[in-house]
PDB file of C-alpha atoms in Angstrom:
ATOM      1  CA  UNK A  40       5.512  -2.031  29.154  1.00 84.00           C
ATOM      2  CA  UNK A  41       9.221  -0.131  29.654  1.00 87.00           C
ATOM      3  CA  UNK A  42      12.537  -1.986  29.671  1.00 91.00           C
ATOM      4  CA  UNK A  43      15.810  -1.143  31.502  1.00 92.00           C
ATOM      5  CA  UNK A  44      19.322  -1.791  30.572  1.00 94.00           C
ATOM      6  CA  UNK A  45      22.383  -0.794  32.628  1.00 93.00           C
ATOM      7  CA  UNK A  46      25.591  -2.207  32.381  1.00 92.00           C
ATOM      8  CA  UNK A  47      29.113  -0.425  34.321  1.00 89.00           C
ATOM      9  CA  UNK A  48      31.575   1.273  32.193  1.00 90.00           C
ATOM     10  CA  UNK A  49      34.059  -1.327  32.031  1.00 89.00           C
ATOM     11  CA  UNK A  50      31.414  -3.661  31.107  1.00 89.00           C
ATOM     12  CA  UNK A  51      32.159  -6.607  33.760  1.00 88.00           C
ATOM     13  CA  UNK A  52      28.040  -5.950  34.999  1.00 90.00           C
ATOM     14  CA  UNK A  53      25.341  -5.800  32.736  1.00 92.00           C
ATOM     15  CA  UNK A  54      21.186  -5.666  34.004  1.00 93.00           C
ATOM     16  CA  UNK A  55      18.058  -5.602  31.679  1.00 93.00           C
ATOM     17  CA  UNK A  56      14.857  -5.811  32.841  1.00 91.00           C
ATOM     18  CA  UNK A  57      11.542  -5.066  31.733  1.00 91.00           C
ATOM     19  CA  UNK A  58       8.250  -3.992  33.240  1.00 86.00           C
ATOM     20  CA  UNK A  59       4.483  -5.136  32.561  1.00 86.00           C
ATOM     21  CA  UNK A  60       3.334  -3.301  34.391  1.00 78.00           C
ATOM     22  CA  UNK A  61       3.941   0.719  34.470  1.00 74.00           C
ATOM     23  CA  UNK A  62       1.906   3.647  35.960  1.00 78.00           C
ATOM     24  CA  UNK A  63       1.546   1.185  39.241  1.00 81.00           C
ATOM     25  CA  UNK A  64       2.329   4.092  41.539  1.00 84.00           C
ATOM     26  CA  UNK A  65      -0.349   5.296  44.005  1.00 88.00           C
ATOM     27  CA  UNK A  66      -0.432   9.048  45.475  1.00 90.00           C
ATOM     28  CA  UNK A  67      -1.217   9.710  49.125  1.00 91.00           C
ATOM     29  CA  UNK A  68      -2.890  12.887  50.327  1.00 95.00           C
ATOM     30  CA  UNK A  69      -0.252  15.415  50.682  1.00 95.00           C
ATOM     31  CA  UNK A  70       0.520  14.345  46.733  1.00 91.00           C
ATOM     32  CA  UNK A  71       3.817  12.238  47.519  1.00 89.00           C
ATOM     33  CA  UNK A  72       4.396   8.908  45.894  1.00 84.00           C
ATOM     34  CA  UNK A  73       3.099   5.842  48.693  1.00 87.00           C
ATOM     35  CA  UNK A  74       6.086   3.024  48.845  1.00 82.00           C
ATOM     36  CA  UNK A  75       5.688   0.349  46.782  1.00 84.00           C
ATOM     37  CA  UNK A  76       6.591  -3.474  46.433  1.00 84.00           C
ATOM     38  CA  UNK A  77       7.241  -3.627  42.885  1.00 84.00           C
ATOM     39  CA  UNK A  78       9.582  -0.707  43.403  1.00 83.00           C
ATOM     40  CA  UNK A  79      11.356  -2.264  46.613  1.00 83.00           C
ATOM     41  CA  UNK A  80      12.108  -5.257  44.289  1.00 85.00           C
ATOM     42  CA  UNK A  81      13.310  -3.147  41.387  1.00 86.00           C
ATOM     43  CA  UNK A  82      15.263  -0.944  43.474  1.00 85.00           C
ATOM     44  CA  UNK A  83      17.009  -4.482  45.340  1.00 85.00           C
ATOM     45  CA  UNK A  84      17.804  -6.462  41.852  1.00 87.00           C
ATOM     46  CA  UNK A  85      18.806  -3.190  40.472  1.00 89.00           C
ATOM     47  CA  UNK A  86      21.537  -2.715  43.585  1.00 87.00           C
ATOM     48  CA  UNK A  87      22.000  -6.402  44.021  1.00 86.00           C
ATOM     49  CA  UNK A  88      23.163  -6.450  40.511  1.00 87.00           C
ATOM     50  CA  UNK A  89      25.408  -3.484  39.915  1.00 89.00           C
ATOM     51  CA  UNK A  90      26.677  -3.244  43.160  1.00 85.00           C
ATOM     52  CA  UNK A  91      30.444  -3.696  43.201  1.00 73.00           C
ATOM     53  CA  UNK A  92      30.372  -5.211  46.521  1.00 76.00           C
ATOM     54  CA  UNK A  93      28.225  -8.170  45.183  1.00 59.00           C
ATOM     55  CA  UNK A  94      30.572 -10.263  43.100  1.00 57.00           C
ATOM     56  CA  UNK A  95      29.191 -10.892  39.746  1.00 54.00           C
ATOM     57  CA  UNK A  96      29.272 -14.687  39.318  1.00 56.00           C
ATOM     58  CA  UNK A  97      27.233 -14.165  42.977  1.00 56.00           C
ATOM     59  CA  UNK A  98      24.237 -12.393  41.482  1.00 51.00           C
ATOM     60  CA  UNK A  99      22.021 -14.874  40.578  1.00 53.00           C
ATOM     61  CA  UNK A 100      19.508 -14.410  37.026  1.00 54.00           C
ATOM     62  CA  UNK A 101      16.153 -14.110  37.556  1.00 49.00           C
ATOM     63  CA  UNK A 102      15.172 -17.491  35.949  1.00 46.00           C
ATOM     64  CA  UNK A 103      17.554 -18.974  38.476  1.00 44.00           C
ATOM     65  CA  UNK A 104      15.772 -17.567  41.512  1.00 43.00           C
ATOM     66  CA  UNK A 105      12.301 -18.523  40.630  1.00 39.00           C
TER      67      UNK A 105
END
């Protein structure tokens, strides 16, 4: 398990998250990482979240969404 926590420096966006599972991440033959959901979704919460074009009160929480 591995946790996350970001948050902009004047504070007004804050994101923790956390990870069951870890060492997901599948090589192909020429030794490069293959693309992965788990990190498409990670990488989109992670931009929908601190992106400063995303209003904060517009982010939704993940408890929200499901």
């Amino acid at each position: 398990m591995t946790t996350t926590s970001l948050n902009t420096e004047d504070g007004a966006r804050q994101l923790t998250y956390a990870l069951n599972l870890t060492n997901y991440q599948r090589f192909g033959p020429d030794g490069q990482l293959l693309p992965s959901p788990i990190d498409d979704a990670v990488n989109g919460l992670t931009a929908k979240a601190m992106c400063p074009a995303t209003p904060p009160a517009a982010v939704p929480r993940i408890a929200e969404s499901f």
